[in-house]
Amino acid sequence: MKHLLKLLDCSSEEIVNLLDMADQLKYENKHNIPHRHLEGKSLGLIFEKLSTRTRVSFETGMYQLGGRAMFLSRRDMQTHRGEPMEDTARTLSRYLDGIMLRTYEQEKLERLADCSSVPVISGMTDFAHPCQVLADLMTIRETYAQLEGLKLCYIGDGDNMCNSLIVGGLKTGMEVAVACPKAYRPHPMVLDFAEHQVAEGAKFLLTDDVMEASKDADVVITDAWVSMGKESEAEERHIAFQGYQVNRDVMENAKTGAMVQHCLPAYRGQEITAEIFEEHADEIFEEAENRLHAQKAVLLALLGKKKI
């Protein structure tokens, strides 16, 4: 594994190996066992789209691994003045040991990786959110001690989170059910992947019926209705997503004791009710913490001596 741009690029074995490594790093962190495997390493954090969790988890992760992270906002870069991403990649590759980019366009991330001689990690794009979904899978596995055979239900926009959950879930042997409005379906590339997985025996459902998707689910996942710079569409989206909410009816339709996950920030009363959010807050914030451990596993796999 040279980069982490999207989970479609990862094998099932690579995903499981990252989860195993994340579990070990979390154990060591909880027991104050030093794991400064990236002493002297540096990571550039390029943020064209800001985030609380992504910045803090990557900076903390590099610190705990013994390395250094440098935050680079849009105003810190020459790209906003017209410098090509390709030139930025070739320059930063000579200074840094790795680059994390959180941006809007997957194509920009791919261009950066094509011209970079050091590992590139996705901090999120319009197409994929691989680090978040690794944290989701880690949290689910912590609860159930397995992933294979569990049913994952996603309710909401067929966006980057949905795309990555479909891929990550199917690659780890989960049954995946997605409920979203017909106008907001997942990316065709992801649906093509899912179709091939079904042909090989996987279970995947895409529907606009929330109750059909959530039936007997082990974990129910949702995301904000408005994100990725689509604030201008807020009114239209709020109308389209009425009914696509994780609420009491949905949770009673899922398996008894089913988990809830949310990548945050959460907008109570929209994609999830305040009641359900608070009932499952421990799970949701454990998921948020696991961003740190999952990303440390990615950093170690890409920047460390041990490659997966």
XYZ file of N, CA, C and O in Angstrom, residues 155-254:
400
model
N -28.199 5.337 6.388
C -29.374 6.129 6.023
C -28.945 7.561 5.754
O -28.326 8.203 6.613
N -29.252 8.075 4.572
C -28.935 9.469 4.268
C -28.440 9.675 2.852
O -28.853 8.976 1.923
N -27.554 10.626 2.698
C -27.017 11.010 1.399
C -26.036 9.944 0.899
O -25.181 9.471 1.653
N -26.133 9.585 -0.368
C -25.186 8.642 -0.970
C -23.884 9.340 -1.299
O -23.444 9.342 -2.455
N -23.238 9.891 -0.292
C -22.074 10.751 -0.474
C -20.782 10.005 -0.183
O -20.727 8.774 -0.268
N -19.736 10.749 0.190
C -18.436 10.143 0.453
C -18.498 9.090 1.561
O -17.881 8.027 1.457
N -19.211 9.379 2.647
C -19.332 8.411 3.726
C -20.035 7.148 3.244
O -19.586 6.024 3.520
N -21.107 7.322 2.539
C -21.855 6.181 2.019
C -20.975 5.341 1.090
O -20.922 4.116 1.204
N -20.276 6.002 0.180
C -19.386 5.291 -0.747
C -18.373 4.433 0.004
O -18.167 3.253 -0.304
N -17.721 5.029 0.987
C -16.670 4.315 1.711
C -17.230 3.229 2.613
O -16.597 2.187 2.809
N -18.416 3.452 3.184
C -19.030 2.420 4.010
C -19.426 1.197 3.185
O -19.266 0.060 3.638
N -19.937 1.429 1.995
C -20.283 0.308 1.119
C -19.038 -0.528 0.832
O -19.037 -1.760 0.978
N -17.967 0.146 0.442
C -16.736 -0.567 0.082
C -16.127 -1.251 1.304
O -15.810 -2.446 1.272
N -15.963 -0.504 2.392
C -15.360 -1.073 3.589
C -16.181 -2.201 4.178
O -15.642 -3.232 4.607
N -17.503 -2.015 4.202
C -18.372 -3.050 4.745
C -18.309 -4.331 3.932
O -18.127 -5.423 4.484
N -18.453 -4.229 2.615
C -18.446 -5.413 1.768
C -17.082 -6.099 1.764
O -16.997 -7.335 1.750
N -16.020 -5.313 1.804
C -14.682 -5.912 1.783
C -14.348 -6.651 3.071
O -13.433 -7.476 3.088
N -15.055 -6.349 4.143
C -14.818 -7.042 5.406
C -15.912 -8.061 5.719
O -16.029 -8.524 6.847
N -16.713 -8.394 4.725
C -17.686 -9.463 4.875
C -19.000 -9.080 5.502
O -19.782 -9.958 5.906
N -19.294 -7.789 5.600
C -20.557 -7.352 6.175
C -21.655 -7.335 5.123
O -21.395 -7.190 3.919
N -22.893 -7.480 5.565
C -24.051 -7.196 4.727
C -24.279 -5.691 4.802
O -24.263 -5.121 5.890
N -24.490 -5.040 3.659
C -24.640 -3.590 3.630
C -25.985 -3.228 3.008
O -26.321 -3.698 1.914
N -26.748 -2.393 3.713
C -28.022 -1.895 3.202
C -27.998 -0.374 3.266
O -27.644 0.197 4.301
N -28.367 0.269 2.179
C -28.340 1.728 2.080
C -29.730 2.240 1.732
O -30.365 1.751 0.791
N -30.189 3.230 2.508
C -31.451 3.904 2.203
C -31.155 5.368 1.910
O -30.642 6.091 2.770
N -31.455 5.798 0.695
C -31.251 7.204 0.321
C -32.249 7.573 -0.770
O -32.750 6.697 -1.490
N -32.558 8.863 -0.912
C -33.446 9.278 -1.999
C -32.833 8.924 -3.358
O -31.597 8.896 -3.501
N -33.672 8.661 -4.329
C -33.183 8.229 -5.643
C -32.277 9.259 -6.300
O -31.386 8.911 -7.084
N -32.464 10.532 -5.978
C -31.638 11.583 -6.579
C -30.284 11.738 -5.897
O -29.451 12.524 -6.346
N -30.066 11.010 -4.812
C -28.832 11.174 -4.031
C -28.160 9.825 -3.793
O -27.711 9.512 -2.703
N -28.078 9.036 -4.836
C -27.535 7.681 -4.716
C -26.004 7.682 -4.719
O -25.367 8.659 -5.139
N -25.410 6.579 -4.264
C -23.944 6.482 -4.243
C -23.341 6.580 -5.642
O -24.040 6.462 -6.656
N -22.021 6.750 -5.680
C -21.307 6.919 -6.939
C -21.419 5.656 -7.798
O -21.333 4.533 -7.277
N -21.585 5.800 -9.123
C -21.698 4.628 -10.001
C -20.522 3.659 -9.876
O -20.707 2.441 -9.992
N -19.315 4.165 -9.640
C -18.159 3.285 -9.483
C -18.329 2.375 -8.281
O -17.971 1.191 -8.310
N -18.906 2.920 -7.205
C -19.129 2.139 -5.992
C -20.253 1.134 -6.214
O -20.169 -0.022 -5.766
N -21.289 1.542 -6.903
C -22.388 0.619 -7.180
C -21.929 -0.511 -8.105
O -22.377 -1.658 -7.963
N -21.033 -0.213 -9.009
C -20.464 -1.253 -9.872
C -19.655 -2.244 -9.035
O -19.744 -3.466 -9.226
N -18.866 -1.713 -8.100
C -18.114 -2.574 -7.188
C -19.063 -3.471 -6.396
O -18.829 -4.682 -6.270
N -20.134 -2.880 -5.857
C -21.089 -3.647 -5.065
C -21.749 -4.746 -5.904
O -21.952 -5.871 -5.426
N -22.047 -4.426 -7.150
C -22.664 -5.417 -8.046
C -21.746 -6.625 -8.234
O -22.197 -7.778 -8.211
N -20.460 -6.361 -8.405
C -19.504 -7.463 -8.561
C -19.387 -8.275 -7.277
O -19.241 -9.497 -7.319
N -19.451 -7.598 -6.130
C -19.386 -8.308 -4.858
C -20.605 -9.208 -4.668
O -20.489 -10.334 -4.177
N -21.772 -8.712 -5.060
C -22.997 -9.510 -4.954
C -22.897 -10.752 -5.831
O -23.333 -11.852 -5.444
N -22.307 -10.591 -7.005
C -22.131 -11.734 -7.910
C -21.258 -12.814 -7.286
O -21.341 -13.995 -7.664
N -20.434 -12.415 -6.318
C -19.549 -13.362 -5.634
C -20.110 -13.806 -4.283
O -19.419 -14.450 -3.498
N -21.363 -13.422 -4.006
C -22.021 -13.918 -2.809
C -22.268 -12.908 -1.709
O -22.861 -13.248 -0.673
N -21.825 -11.662 -1.888
C -22.041 -10.639 -0.865
C -23.506 -10.209 -0.846
O -24.251 -10.422 -1.811
N -23.909 -9.573 0.259
C -25.280 -9.081 0.397
C -25.269 -7.561 0.408
O -24.633 -6.948 1.278
N -25.974 -6.970 -0.555
C -26.043 -5.511 -0.664
C -27.434 -5.107 -1.110
O -28.012 -5.704 -2.018
N -27.972 -4.065 -0.455
C -29.297 -3.546 -0.790
C -29.224 -2.038 -0.921
O -28.683 -1.359 -0.039
N -29.752 -1.507 -2.010
C -29.912 -0.069 -2.199
C -31.394 0.198 -2.380
O -32.028 -0.348 -3.289
N -31.962 1.033 -1.518
C -33.396 1.282 -1.538
C -33.682 2.714 -1.123
O -32.799 3.398 -0.575
N -34.897 3.169 -1.372
C -35.314 4.462 -0.838
C -36.233 4.272 0.375
O -36.811 5.222 0.881
N -36.316 3.029 0.870
C -37.177 2.679 1.998
C -36.313 2.487 3.244
O -35.577 1.499 3.371
N -36.418 3.421 4.180
C -35.610 3.384 5.406
C -35.893 2.127 6.226
O -34.963 1.506 6.767
N -37.134 1.724 6.310
C -37.483 0.573 7.132
C -36.982 -0.728 6.502
O -36.568 -1.651 7.207
N -37.000 -0.793 5.199
C -36.459 -1.974 4.524
C -34.962 -2.098 4.781
O -34.446 -3.186 5.050
N -34.248 -0.988 4.716
C -32.801 -1.014 4.906
C -32.419 -1.323 6.348
O -31.444 -2.037 6.608
N -33.145 -0.782 7.299
C -32.769 -0.911 8.714
C -33.252 -2.207 9.359
O -32.882 -2.509 10.497
N -34.050 -3.001 8.658
C -34.596 -4.231 9.226
C -33.479 -5.141 9.717
O -32.584 -5.536 8.959
N -33.475 -5.447 11.022
C -32.525 -6.369 11.648
C -31.065 -5.947 11.498
O -30.162 -6.789 11.502
N -30.821 -4.641 11.392
C -29.445 -4.154 11.278
C -28.727 -4.250 12.620
O -29.324 -4.020 13.677
N -27.436 -4.586 12.563
C -26.600 -4.610 13.766
C -26.042 -3.233 14.084
O -25.754 -2.929 15.243
N -25.870 -2.424 13.057
C -25.359 -1.063 13.243
C -26.050 -0.149 12.245
O -26.218 -0.496 11.075
N -26.494 1.011 12.720
C -27.158 2.015 11.883
C -26.270 3.249 11.850
O -25.852 3.756 12.898
N -25.977 3.719 10.649
C -25.048 4.833 10.467
C -25.723 5.929 9.657
O -26.476 5.646 8.711
N -25.446 7.173 10.021
C -25.976 8.298 9.258
C -24.942 9.405 9.181
O -23.868 9.323 9.781
N -25.257 10.442 8.420
C -24.350 11.568 8.193
C -25.202 12.815 7.969
O -26.411 12.719 7.727
N -24.580 13.965 8.042
C -25.296 15.234 7.850
C -25.942 15.289 6.472
O -25.393 14.782 5.486
N -27.090 15.916 6.400
C -27.776 16.083 5.122
C -27.064 17.088 4.219
O -27.126 16.988 2.997
N -26.400 18.052 4.822
C -25.732 19.104 4.051
C -24.263 19.131 4.444
O -23.921 19.356 5.604
N -23.368 18.897 3.477
C -21.930 18.933 3.722
C -21.211 19.140 2.401
O -21.843 19.291 1.351
N -19.882 19.132 2.455
C -19.032 19.239 1.271
C -19.351 20.468 0.420
O -19.410 20.410 -0.805
N -19.592 21.601 1.084
C -19.796 22.845 0.366
C -21.133 22.972 -0.325
O -21.297 23.814 -1.215
N -22.108 22.165 0.076
C -23.420 22.174 -0.572
C -24.445 22.989 0.203
O -25.648 22.756 0.106
N -23.949 23.957 0.975
C -24.850 24.774 1.787
C -25.876 25.524 0.939
O -26.979 25.803 1.396
N -25.525 25.835 -0.301
C -26.468 26.529 -1.183
C -27.674 25.655 -1.530
O -28.711 26.154 -1.960
N -27.536 24.342 -1.319
C -28.617 23.403 -1.604
C -29.379 23.015 -0.326
O -30.175 22.075 -0.351
N -29.125 23.719 0.771
C -29.644 23.285 2.066
C -31.160 23.109 2.066
O -31.669 22.079 2.524
N -31.879 24.093 1.563
C -33.343 24.007 1.593
C -33.838 22.819 0.774
O -34.700 22.049 1.224
N -33.288 22.657 -0.416
C -33.663 21.548 -1.296
C -33.352 20.199 -0.638
O -34.155 19.261 -0.695
N -32.201 20.114 0.012
C -31.797 18.867 0.653
C -32.668 18.551 1.869
O -33.011 17.391 2.107
N -33.000 19.541 2.636
C -33.853 19.300 3.797
C -35.214 18.755 3.383
O -35.809 17.937 4.093
N -35.687 19.186 2.245
C -36.959 18.653 1.724
C -36.760 17.214 1.254
O -37.541 16.313 1.568
N -35.677 16.979 0.493
C -35.422 15.658 -0.081
C -35.190 14.592 0.984
O -35.565 13.429 0.803
N -34.568 14.984 2.109
C -34.185 13.992 3.109
C -35.181 13.853 4.267
O -34.898 13.135 5.224
N -36.322 14.523 4.173
C -37.344 14.312 5.178
C -37.729 12.821 5.178
O -38.022 12.253 4.133
N -37.699 12.206 6.320
C -37.989 10.773 6.387
C -36.735 9.917 6.439
O -36.811 8.727 6.761
N -35.586 10.512 6.128
C -34.315 9.770 6.177
C -33.579 10.150 7.462
O -32.514 10.747 7.451
N -34.201 9.773 8.550
C -33.711 10.138 9.875
C -33.579 8.887 10.737
O -34.424 7.996 10.700
N -32.515 8.834 11.520
C -32.358 7.764 12.507
C -33.146 8.176 13.744
O -32.769 9.115 14.455
N -34.231 7.489 13.973
C -35.140 7.836 15.077
C -35.589 6.570 15.799
O -35.085 5.472 15.536
N -36.543 6.711 16.710
C -37.000 5.578 17.507
C -37.565 4.462 16.631
O -37.291 3.274 16.850
N -38.353 4.802 15.618
C -38.940 3.788 14.747
C -37.858 2.981 14.036
O -37.957 1.755 13.923
N -36.828 3.664 13.557
C -35.740 2.977 12.861
C -35.019 2.023 13.806
O -34.734 0.868 13.458
N -34.732 2.487 15.021
C -33.976 1.657 15.953
C -34.798 0.473 16.456
O -34.247 -0.600 16.731
N -36.092 0.633 16.550
C -36.941 -0.500 16.935
C -37.055 -1.505 15.792
O -37.317 -2.696 16.025
N -36.817 -1.055 14.574
C -36.841 -1.923 13.401
C -35.524 -2.689 13.250
O -35.489 -3.774 12.676
N -34.443 -2.096 13.776
C -33.143 -2.766 13.765
C -33.119 -3.835 14.853
O -34.085 -4.004 15.602
